[in-house]
Amino acid sequence: MPTDITILPEPLVDPRGAFRGKPAALAERPASLKGKSVLLLDNSQLGAELPNYGPLFRWLSQRLQQDHGARCSQDSRNLLLGGKEHLIAQADEIARARVDAVVVALCHAGVTQPSTLFAAELERRGIPCVLLCTDLGLPLAGVTASTYIPGLPLVLAKPATGAGDAFGQREASAVAPDVVAGLTLPPTDLKKHFTKRFPSASPRIAGKAGEMRLTSRVTTRANLRNGKTTAEVEQVWYPAKDGTRI
């Protein structure tokens, strides 16, 4: 006879221990981009995705310069190379170049996490940063940012449409307002928007000593067969502190 059973949330211990780092604070943003130097940085993924997303930075650069008076430049750096020291060195180099703001693309699959950590290093140095993400990269960027740089502006980039010289122009124009907002809104507003957008990507998933607790109880249907009670619970992944799944 079927019946409902309830599985109460119990503590889970993350064997990697507690997260010891201190999240970076968002840099103060300028009121506008007029006269500001904006670096459009390819993290090595944008070029690889050119057939799918088009010349995104070319169109975005036009919008930022023509509509907002920004001074745009472009660069490409493989953020998958090296570890934390490599990202820190890259951020230091950009800071020495006196860049006012940075837009990083494209957060897709494996390059998403190092790109988010790189953005955190830029924000620590007082440089506002925005990440352009694919549908695949956006959730991971949200989880990673919630731990290392809460409030980081994450903008969803859609695959390019159109033909010929206009390929991708519409999609770049569509994300331009969100990019500008991410580089000019006050940090308090960005944090509020981030929390509403990624409510489950809380940096408090793990508590002291790396203990995690499921956020709610699970109720499922159980059946009695051959004198045994069985219950099937749908597999659910819970994000850990560094964006991996448990």
PDB file of C-alpha atoms in Angstrom:
ATOM      1  CA  MET A   1       0.000   0.000   0.000  1.00  0.00           C
ATOM      2  CA  PRO A   2       1.595   3.294  -1.037  1.00  0.00           C
ATOM      3  CA  THR A   3       2.297   5.859   1.605  1.00  0.00           C
ATOM      4  CA  ASP A   4       4.318   9.041   1.918  1.00  0.00           C
ATOM      5  CA  ILE A   5       7.563   9.131   3.875  1.00  0.00           C
ATOM      6  CA  THR A   6       9.612  12.168   4.772  1.00  0.00           C
ATOM      7  CA  ILE A   7      13.412  12.306   4.768  1.00  0.00           C
ATOM      8  CA  LEU A   8      14.581  14.972   7.182  1.00  0.00           C
ATOM      9  CA  PRO A   9      17.618  17.088   6.302  1.00  0.00           C
ATOM     10  CA  GLU A  10      20.790  15.908   7.988  1.00  0.00           C
ATOM     11  CA  PRO A  11      24.246  17.481   8.147  1.00  0.00           C
ATOM     12  CA  LEU A  12      26.665  16.538   5.387  1.00  0.00           C
ATOM     13  CA  VAL A  13      30.384  16.895   5.957  1.00  0.00           C
ATOM     14  CA  ASP A  14      32.461  18.204   3.084  1.00  0.00           C
ATOM     15  CA  PRO A  15      35.796  16.309   3.318  1.00  0.00           C
ATOM     16  CA  ARG A  16      37.624  19.313   1.842  1.00  0.00           C
ATOM     17  CA  GLY A  17      36.961  21.308   5.011  1.00  0.00           C
ATOM     18  CA  ALA A  18      35.767  24.863   5.480  1.00  0.00           C
ATOM     19  CA  PHE A  19      36.348  27.598   2.929  1.00  0.00           C
ATOM     20  CA  ARG A  20      39.019  29.838   4.432  1.00  0.00           C
ATOM     21  CA  GLY A  21      39.146  32.617   1.867  1.00  0.00           C
ATOM     22  CA  LYS A  22      37.533  36.003   2.290  1.00  0.00           C
ATOM     23  CA  PRO A  23      35.179  37.014  -0.539  1.00  0.00           C
ATOM     24  CA  ALA A  24      36.271  40.012  -2.556  1.00  0.00           C
ATOM     25  CA  ALA A  25      34.197  43.179  -2.434  1.00  0.00           C
ATOM     26  CA  LEU A  26      32.868  44.731  -5.604  1.00  0.00           C
ATOM     27  CA  ALA A  27      34.815  47.748  -6.804  1.00  0.00           C
ATOM     28  CA  GLU A  28      33.131  51.130  -6.846  1.00  0.00           C
ATOM     29  CA  ARG A  29      31.612  51.905 -10.223  1.00  0.00           C
ATOM     30  CA  PRO A  30      31.791  55.164 -12.201  1.00  0.00           C
ATOM     31  CA  ALA A  31      28.529  56.999 -12.814  1.00  0.00           C
ATOM     32  CA  SER A  32      29.023  56.595 -16.580  1.00  0.00           C
ATOM     33  CA  LEU A  33      31.474  55.135 -19.083  1.00  0.00           C
ATOM     34  CA  LYS A  34      32.119  58.420 -20.854  1.00  0.00           C
ATOM     35  CA  GLY A  35      35.857  58.745 -21.369  1.00  0.00           C
ATOM     36  CA  LYS A  36      36.533  55.479 -19.525  1.00  0.00           C
ATOM     37  CA  SER A  37      38.923  52.819 -20.806  1.00  0.00           C
ATOM     38  CA  VAL A  38      37.052  49.523 -21.178  1.00  0.00           C
ATOM     39  CA  LEU A  39      39.026  46.355 -21.944  1.00  0.00           C
ATOM     40  CA  LEU A  40      37.095  43.643 -23.797  1.00  0.00           C
ATOM     41  CA  LEU A  41      38.958  40.475 -22.855  1.00  0.00           C
ATOM     42  CA  ASP A  42      38.612  37.158 -24.665  1.00  0.00           C
ATOM     43  CA  ASN A  43      39.350  34.385 -22.161  1.00  0.00           C
ATOM     44  CA  SER A  44      40.239  32.102 -25.122  1.00  0.00           C
ATOM     45  CA  GLN A  45      36.659  30.831 -25.422  1.00  0.00           C
ATOM     46  CA  LEU A  46      35.122  33.678 -27.414  1.00  0.00           C
ATOM     47  CA  GLY A  47      37.396  33.089 -30.380  1.00  0.00           C
ATOM     48  CA  ALA A  48      36.649  29.379 -30.263  1.00  0.00           C
ATOM     49  CA  GLU A  49      32.914  30.118 -30.266  1.00  0.00           C
ATOM     50  CA  LEU A  50      33.070  32.615 -33.140  1.00  0.00           C
ATOM     51  CA  PRO A  51      30.903  30.408 -35.426  1.00  0.00           C
ATOM     52  CA  ASN A  52      28.206  30.334 -32.727  1.00  0.00           C
ATOM     53  CA  TYR A  53      28.380  33.809 -31.161  1.00  0.00           C
ATOM     54  CA  GLY A  54      29.857  35.893 -33.947  1.00  0.00           C
ATOM     55  CA  PRO A  55      32.180  38.896 -33.495  1.00  0.00           C
ATOM     56  CA  LEU A  56      30.552  39.769 -30.175  1.00  0.00           C
ATOM     57  CA  PHE A  57      33.211  42.228 -29.042  1.00  0.00           C
ATOM     58  CA  ARG A  58      33.205  44.086 -32.339  1.00  0.00           C
ATOM     59  CA  TRP A  59      29.513  44.887 -32.015  1.00  0.00           C
ATOM     60  CA  LEU A  60      29.695  45.503 -28.274  1.00  0.00           C
ATOM     61  CA  SER A  61      32.602  47.897 -28.750  1.00  0.00           C
ATOM     62  CA  GLN A  62      30.525  49.930 -31.197  1.00  0.00           C
ATOM     63  CA  ARG A  63      27.659  50.237 -28.747  1.00  0.00           C
ATOM     64  CA  LEU A  64      29.871  51.220 -25.793  1.00  0.00           C
ATOM     65  CA  GLN A  65      31.767  53.808 -27.832  1.00  0.00           C
ATOM     66  CA  GLN A  66      28.927  55.313 -29.851  1.00  0.00           C
ATOM     67  CA  ASP A  67      26.211  55.258 -27.182  1.00  0.00           C
ATOM     68  CA  HIS A  68      28.239  55.781 -23.997  1.00  0.00           C
ATOM     69  CA  GLY A  69      31.478  57.490 -25.004  1.00  0.00           C
ATOM     70  CA  ALA A  70      33.739  54.690 -23.739  1.00  0.00           C
ATOM     71  CA  ARG A  71      37.225  54.016 -25.114  1.00  0.00           C
ATOM     72  CA  CYS A  72      37.360  50.301 -25.913  1.00  0.00           C
ATOM     73  CA  SER A  73      40.310  48.013 -26.529  1.00  0.00           C
ATOM     74  CA  GLN A  74      40.471  44.258 -27.047  1.00  0.00           C
ATOM     75  CA  ASP A  75      42.823  41.572 -25.806  1.00  0.00           C
ATOM     76  CA  SER A  76      42.926  37.785 -25.530  1.00  0.00           C
ATOM     77  CA  ARG A  77      44.353  35.747 -22.648  1.00  0.00           C
ATOM     78  CA  ASN A  78      44.048  32.051 -21.977  1.00  0.00           C
ATOM     79  CA  LEU A  79      42.741  31.968 -18.408  1.00  0.00           C
ATOM     80  CA  LEU A  80      42.948  28.164 -18.323  1.00  0.00           C
ATOM     81  CA  LEU A  81      46.735  28.281 -18.200  1.00  0.00           C
ATOM     82  CA  GLY A  82      48.392  28.067 -14.800  1.00  0.00           C
ATOM     83  CA  GLY A  83      46.680  28.390 -11.448  1.00  0.00           C
ATOM     84  CA  LYS A  84      45.890  31.110  -8.960  1.00  0.00           C
ATOM     85  CA  GLU A  85      49.290  32.761  -9.347  1.00  0.00           C
ATOM     86  CA  HIS A  86      48.728  33.072 -13.089  1.00  0.00           C
ATOM     87  CA  LEU A  87      45.373  34.782 -12.586  1.00  0.00           C
ATOM     88  CA  ILE A  88      46.869  37.166 -10.021  1.00  0.00           C
ATOM     89  CA  ALA A  89      49.714  38.049 -12.381  1.00  0.00           C
ATOM     90  CA  GLN A  90      47.249  38.716 -15.202  1.00  0.00           C
ATOM     91  CA  ALA A  91      45.139  40.952 -12.963  1.00  0.00           C
ATOM     92  CA  ASP A  92      48.228  42.870 -11.810  1.00  0.00           C
ATOM     93  CA  GLU A  93      49.273  43.462 -15.413  1.00  0.00           C
ATOM     94  CA  ILE A  94      45.865  44.846 -16.350  1.00  0.00           C
ATOM     95  CA  ALA A  95      45.809  47.048 -13.248  1.00  0.00           C
ATOM     96  CA  ARG A  96      49.185  48.541 -14.240  1.00  0.00           C
ATOM     97  CA  ALA A  97      47.717  49.386 -17.658  1.00  0.00           C
ATOM     98  CA  ARG A  98      45.272  51.724 -15.882  1.00  0.00           C
ATOM     99  CA  VAL A  99      42.180  50.100 -17.335  1.00  0.00           C
ATOM    100  CA  ASP A 100      38.935  51.511 -15.907  1.00  0.00           C
ATOM    101  CA  ALA A 101      36.722  48.456 -16.514  1.00  0.00           C
ATOM    102  CA  VAL A 102      36.869  44.959 -18.003  1.00  0.00           C
ATOM    103  CA  VAL A 103      34.352  42.767 -19.829  1.00  0.00           C
ATOM    104  CA  VAL A 104      35.324  39.071 -20.010  1.00  0.00           C
ATOM    105  CA  ALA A 105      33.875  36.611 -22.523  1.00  0.00           C
ATOM    106  CA  LEU A 106      32.998  33.872 -22.971  1.00  0.00           C
ATOM    107  CA  CYS A 107      32.205  31.902 -19.815  1.00  0.00           C
ATOM    108  CA  HIS A 108      31.404  28.475 -21.187  1.00  0.00           C
ATOM    109  CA  ALA A 109      32.150  25.117 -19.554  1.00  0.00           C
ATOM    110  CA  GLY A 110      35.646  24.724 -18.064  1.00  0.00           C
ATOM    111  CA  VAL A 111      36.865  28.298 -18.489  1.00  0.00           C
ATOM    112  CA  THR A 112      33.981  29.669 -16.407  1.00  0.00           C
ATOM    113  CA  GLN A 113      35.486  29.138 -12.964  1.00  0.00           C
ATOM    114  CA  PRO A 114      38.953  30.629 -13.672  1.00  0.00           C
ATOM    115  CA  SER A 115      37.248  33.556 -15.407  1.00  0.00           C
ATOM    116  CA  THR A 116      35.146  34.216 -12.308  1.00  0.00           C
ATOM    117  CA  LEU A 117      38.195  34.004 -10.043  1.00  0.00           C
ATOM    118  CA  PHE A 118      40.038  36.338 -12.414  1.00  0.00           C
ATOM    119  CA  ALA A 119      37.142  38.804 -12.184  1.00  0.00           C
ATOM    120  CA  ALA A 120      37.401  38.651  -8.391  1.00  0.00           C
ATOM    121  CA  GLU A 121      41.083  39.605  -8.605  1.00  0.00           C
ATOM    122  CA  LEU A 122      40.241  42.554 -10.843  1.00  0.00           C
ATOM    123  CA  GLU A 123      37.528  43.732  -8.446  1.00  0.00           C
ATOM    124  CA  ARG A 124      40.011  43.504  -5.556  1.00  0.00           C
ATOM    125  CA  ARG A 125      42.186  45.950  -7.496  1.00  0.00           C
ATOM    126  CA  GLY A 126      39.334  48.408  -7.911  1.00  0.00           C
ATOM    127  CA  ILE A 127      38.505  47.476 -11.513  1.00  0.00           C
ATOM    128  CA  PRO A 128      34.798  46.846 -12.256  1.00  0.00           C
ATOM    129  CA  CYS A 129      34.237  43.654 -14.229  1.00  0.00           C
ATOM    130  CA  VAL A 130      31.376  41.974 -16.087  1.00  0.00           C
ATOM    131  CA  LEU A 131      31.293  38.367 -17.298  1.00  0.00           C
ATOM    132  CA  LEU A 132      29.468  37.338 -20.465  1.00  0.00           C
ATOM    133  CA  CYS A 133      28.207  33.771 -20.068  1.00  0.00           C
ATOM    134  CA  THR A 134      26.536  31.086 -22.130  1.00  0.00           C
ATOM    135  CA  ASP A 135      23.536  29.121 -20.896  1.00  0.00           C
ATOM    136  CA  LEU A 136      25.962  26.417 -19.796  1.00  0.00           C
ATOM    137  CA  GLY A 137      28.391  28.744 -18.026  1.00  0.00           C
ATOM    138  CA  LEU A 138      25.919  31.007 -16.234  1.00  0.00           C
ATOM    139  CA  PRO A 139      24.916  28.643 -13.365  1.00  0.00           C
ATOM    140  CA  LEU A 140      28.536  27.742 -12.578  1.00  0.00           C
ATOM    141  CA  ALA A 141      29.547  31.401 -12.689  1.00  0.00           C
ATOM    142  CA  GLY A 142      26.719  32.187 -10.262  1.00  0.00           C
ATOM    143  CA  VAL A 143      27.806  29.527  -7.769  1.00  0.00           C
ATOM    144  CA  THR A 144      31.477  30.488  -7.992  1.00  0.00           C
ATOM    145  CA  ALA A 145      30.795  34.218  -7.730  1.00  0.00           C
ATOM    146  CA  SER A 146      28.559  33.720  -4.687  1.00  0.00           C
ATOM    147  CA  THR A 147      31.586  32.399  -2.820  1.00  0.00           C
ATOM    148  CA  TYR A 148      34.431  34.516  -4.157  1.00  0.00           C
ATOM    149  CA  ILE A 149      32.841  37.768  -5.378  1.00  0.00           C
ATOM    150  CA  PRO A 150      29.141  38.068  -4.400  1.00  0.00           C
ATOM    151  CA  GLY A 151      27.261  40.456  -6.650  1.00  0.00           C
ATOM    152  CA  LEU A 152      29.527  40.093  -9.686  1.00  0.00           C
ATOM    153  CA  PRO A 153      27.525  41.114 -12.790  1.00  0.00           C
ATOM    154  CA  LEU A 154      26.869  38.086 -15.001  1.00  0.00           C
ATOM    155  CA  VAL A 155      25.290  38.697 -18.404  1.00  0.00           C
ATOM    156  CA  LEU A 156      23.778  35.935 -20.530  1.00  0.00           C
ATOM    157  CA  ALA A 157      24.974  35.999 -24.137  1.00  0.00           C
ATOM    158  CA  LYS A 158      22.730  34.382 -26.716  1.00  0.00           C
ATOM    159  CA  PRO A 159      23.998  32.567 -29.820  1.00  0.00           C
ATOM    160  CA  ALA A 160      24.298  34.816 -32.843  1.00  0.00           C
ATOM    161  CA  THR A 161      21.643  35.167 -35.512  1.00  0.00           C
ATOM    162  CA  GLY A 162      21.558  37.053 -38.781  1.00  0.00           C
ATOM    163  CA  ALA A 163      23.652  36.682 -41.876  1.00  0.00           C
ATOM    164  CA  GLY A 164      26.677  38.225 -43.492  1.00  0.00           C
ATOM    165  CA  ASP A 165      28.122  41.364 -41.926  1.00  0.00           C
ATOM    166  CA  ALA A 166      25.225  41.577 -39.462  1.00  0.00           C
ATOM    167  CA  PHE A 167      25.896  38.164 -37.885  1.00  0.00           C
ATOM    168  CA  GLY A 168      25.578  38.543 -34.100  1.00  0.00           C
ATOM    169  CA  GLN A 169      24.879  42.276 -34.163  1.00  0.00           C
ATOM    170  CA  ARG A 170      21.385  41.970 -32.703  1.00  0.00           C
ATOM    171  CA  GLU A 171      22.524  39.799 -29.779  1.00  0.00           C
ATOM    172  CA  ALA A 172      25.440  42.110 -28.924  1.00  0.00           C
ATOM    173  CA  SER A 173      23.149  45.140 -28.948  1.00  0.00           C
ATOM    174  CA  ALA A 174      20.751  43.259 -26.645  1.00  0.00           C
ATOM    175  CA  VAL A 175      23.389  42.618 -23.956  1.00  0.00           C
ATOM    176  CA  ALA A 176      24.957  46.089 -24.135  1.00  0.00           C
ATOM    177  CA  PRO A 177      22.546  47.696 -21.605  1.00  0.00           C
ATOM    178  CA  ASP A 178      23.231  44.929 -19.064  1.00  0.00           C
ATOM    179  CA  VAL A 179      26.986  45.301 -19.557  1.00  0.00           C
ATOM    180  CA  VAL A 180      26.758  49.056 -19.000  1.00  0.00           C
ATOM    181  CA  ALA A 181      24.619  48.533 -15.904  1.00  0.00           C
ATOM    182  CA  GLY A 182      27.138  46.033 -14.525  1.00  0.00           C
ATOM    183  CA  LEU A 183      29.945  48.554 -14.926  1.00  0.00           C
ATOM    184  CA  THR A 184      28.103  51.618 -13.593  1.00  0.00           C
ATOM    185  CA  LEU A 185      25.503  50.612 -10.979  1.00  0.00           C
ATOM    186  CA  PRO A 186      26.419  50.917  -7.273  1.00  0.00           C
ATOM    187  CA  PRO A 187      27.688  47.666  -5.683  1.00  0.00           C
ATOM    188  CA  THR A 188      24.692  47.564  -3.314  1.00  0.00           C
ATOM    189  CA  ASP A 189      22.292  47.444  -6.274  1.00  0.00           C
ATOM    190  CA  LEU A 190      24.366  44.780  -8.018  1.00  0.00           C
ATOM    191  CA  LYS A 191      24.378  42.596  -4.902  1.00  0.00           C
ATOM    192  CA  LYS A 192      20.600  42.843  -4.533  1.00  0.00           C
ATOM    193  CA  HIS A 193      20.106  41.861  -8.153  1.00  0.00           C
ATOM    194  CA  PHE A 194      22.572  38.980  -7.815  1.00  0.00           C
ATOM    195  CA  THR A 195      20.815  37.591  -4.719  1.00  0.00           C
ATOM    196  CA  LYS A 196      17.432  37.640  -6.457  1.00  0.00           C
ATOM    197  CA  ARG A 197      18.858  36.019  -9.543  1.00  0.00           C
ATOM    198  CA  PHE A 198      20.854  33.298  -7.791  1.00  0.00           C
ATOM    199  CA  PRO A 199      18.962  32.627  -4.537  1.00  0.00           C
ATOM    200  CA  SER A 200      20.235  29.049  -4.274  1.00  0.00           C
ATOM    201  CA  ALA A 201      23.875  29.988  -4.873  1.00  0.00           C
ATOM    202  CA  SER A 202      24.357  31.116  -1.297  1.00  0.00           C
ATOM    203  CA  PRO A 203      27.898  31.435   0.097  1.00  0.00           C
ATOM    204  CA  ARG A 204      26.538  30.009   3.348  1.00  0.00           C
ATOM    205  CA  ILE A 205      25.867  26.517   1.984  1.00  0.00           C
ATOM    206  CA  ALA A 206      28.692  25.257   4.142  1.00  0.00           C
ATOM    207  CA  GLY A 207      29.068  26.278   7.739  1.00  0.00           C
ATOM    208  CA  LYS A 208      31.902  25.866  10.192  1.00  0.00           C
ATOM    209  CA  ALA A 209      34.145  22.844   9.661  1.00  0.00           C
ATOM    210  CA  GLY A 210      32.698  22.441   6.173  1.00  0.00           C
ATOM    211  CA  GLU A 211      29.340  21.113   7.417  1.00  0.00           C
ATOM    212  CA  MET A 212      26.468  21.443   4.965  1.00  0.00           C
ATOM    213  CA  ARG A 213      22.760  20.991   5.607  1.00  0.00           C
ATOM    214  CA  LEU A 214      20.100  20.349   2.993  1.00  0.00           C
ATOM    215  CA  THR A 215      17.800  23.352   2.827  1.00  0.00           C
ATOM    216  CA  SER A 216      14.516  21.433   3.017  1.00  0.00           C
ATOM    217  CA  ARG A 217      12.980  18.060   3.768  1.00  0.00           C
ATOM    218  CA  VAL A 218      12.252  15.606   0.962  1.00  0.00           C
ATOM    219  CA  THR A 219       8.893  13.833   0.718  1.00  0.00           C
ATOM    220  CA  THR A 220       8.457  10.864  -1.578  1.00  0.00           C
ATOM    221  CA  ARG A 221       6.097   7.937  -2.185  1.00  0.00           C
ATOM    222  CA  ALA A 222       6.993   4.575  -0.654  1.00  0.00           C
ATOM    223  CA  ASN A 223       5.604   1.185  -1.629  1.00  0.00           C
ATOM    224  CA  LEU A 224       5.348  -2.087   0.291  1.00  0.00           C
ATOM    225  CA  ARG A 225       6.446  -4.991  -1.871  1.00  0.00           C
ATOM    226  CA  ASN A 226       7.187  -8.525  -0.730  1.00  0.00           C
ATOM    227  CA  GLY A 227       7.204  -7.372   2.872  1.00  0.00           C
ATOM    228  CA  LYS A 228       9.754  -4.622   2.211  1.00  0.00           C
ATOM    229  CA  THR A 229       9.194  -0.881   2.056  1.00  0.00           C
ATOM    230  CA  THR A 230      11.029   0.802  -0.800  1.00  0.00           C
ATOM    231  CA  ALA A 231      11.262   4.467  -1.707  1.00  0.00           C
ATOM    232  CA  GLU A 232      12.804   6.132  -4.698  1.00  0.00           C
ATOM    233  CA  VAL A 233      14.248   9.604  -4.239  1.00  0.00           C
ATOM    234  CA  GLU A 234      15.167  11.634  -7.289  1.00  0.00           C
ATOM    235  CA  GLN A 235      18.901  12.321  -7.532  1.00  0.00           C
ATOM    236  CA  VAL A 236      19.651  15.952  -6.710  1.00  0.00           C
ATOM    237  CA  TRP A 237      23.027  17.675  -6.842  1.00  0.00           C
ATOM    238  CA  TYR A 238      23.874  20.279  -4.235  1.00  0.00           C
ATOM    239  CA  PRO A 239      26.547  22.895  -5.032  1.00  0.00           C
ATOM    240  CA  ALA A 240      29.588  22.809  -2.795  1.00  0.00           C
ATOM    241  CA  LYS A 241      31.702  25.802  -1.845  1.00  0.00           C
ATOM    242  CA  ASP A 242      33.864  25.796  -4.970  1.00  0.00           C
ATOM    243  CA  GLY A 243      31.122  25.161  -7.491  1.00  0.00           C
ATOM    244  CA  THR A 244      31.541  21.383  -7.722  1.00  0.00           C
ATOM    245  CA  ARG A 245      28.568  19.108  -7.167  1.00  0.00           C
ATOM    246  CA  ILE A 246      27.863  16.801  -4.252  1.00  0.00           C
TER     247      ILE A 246
END
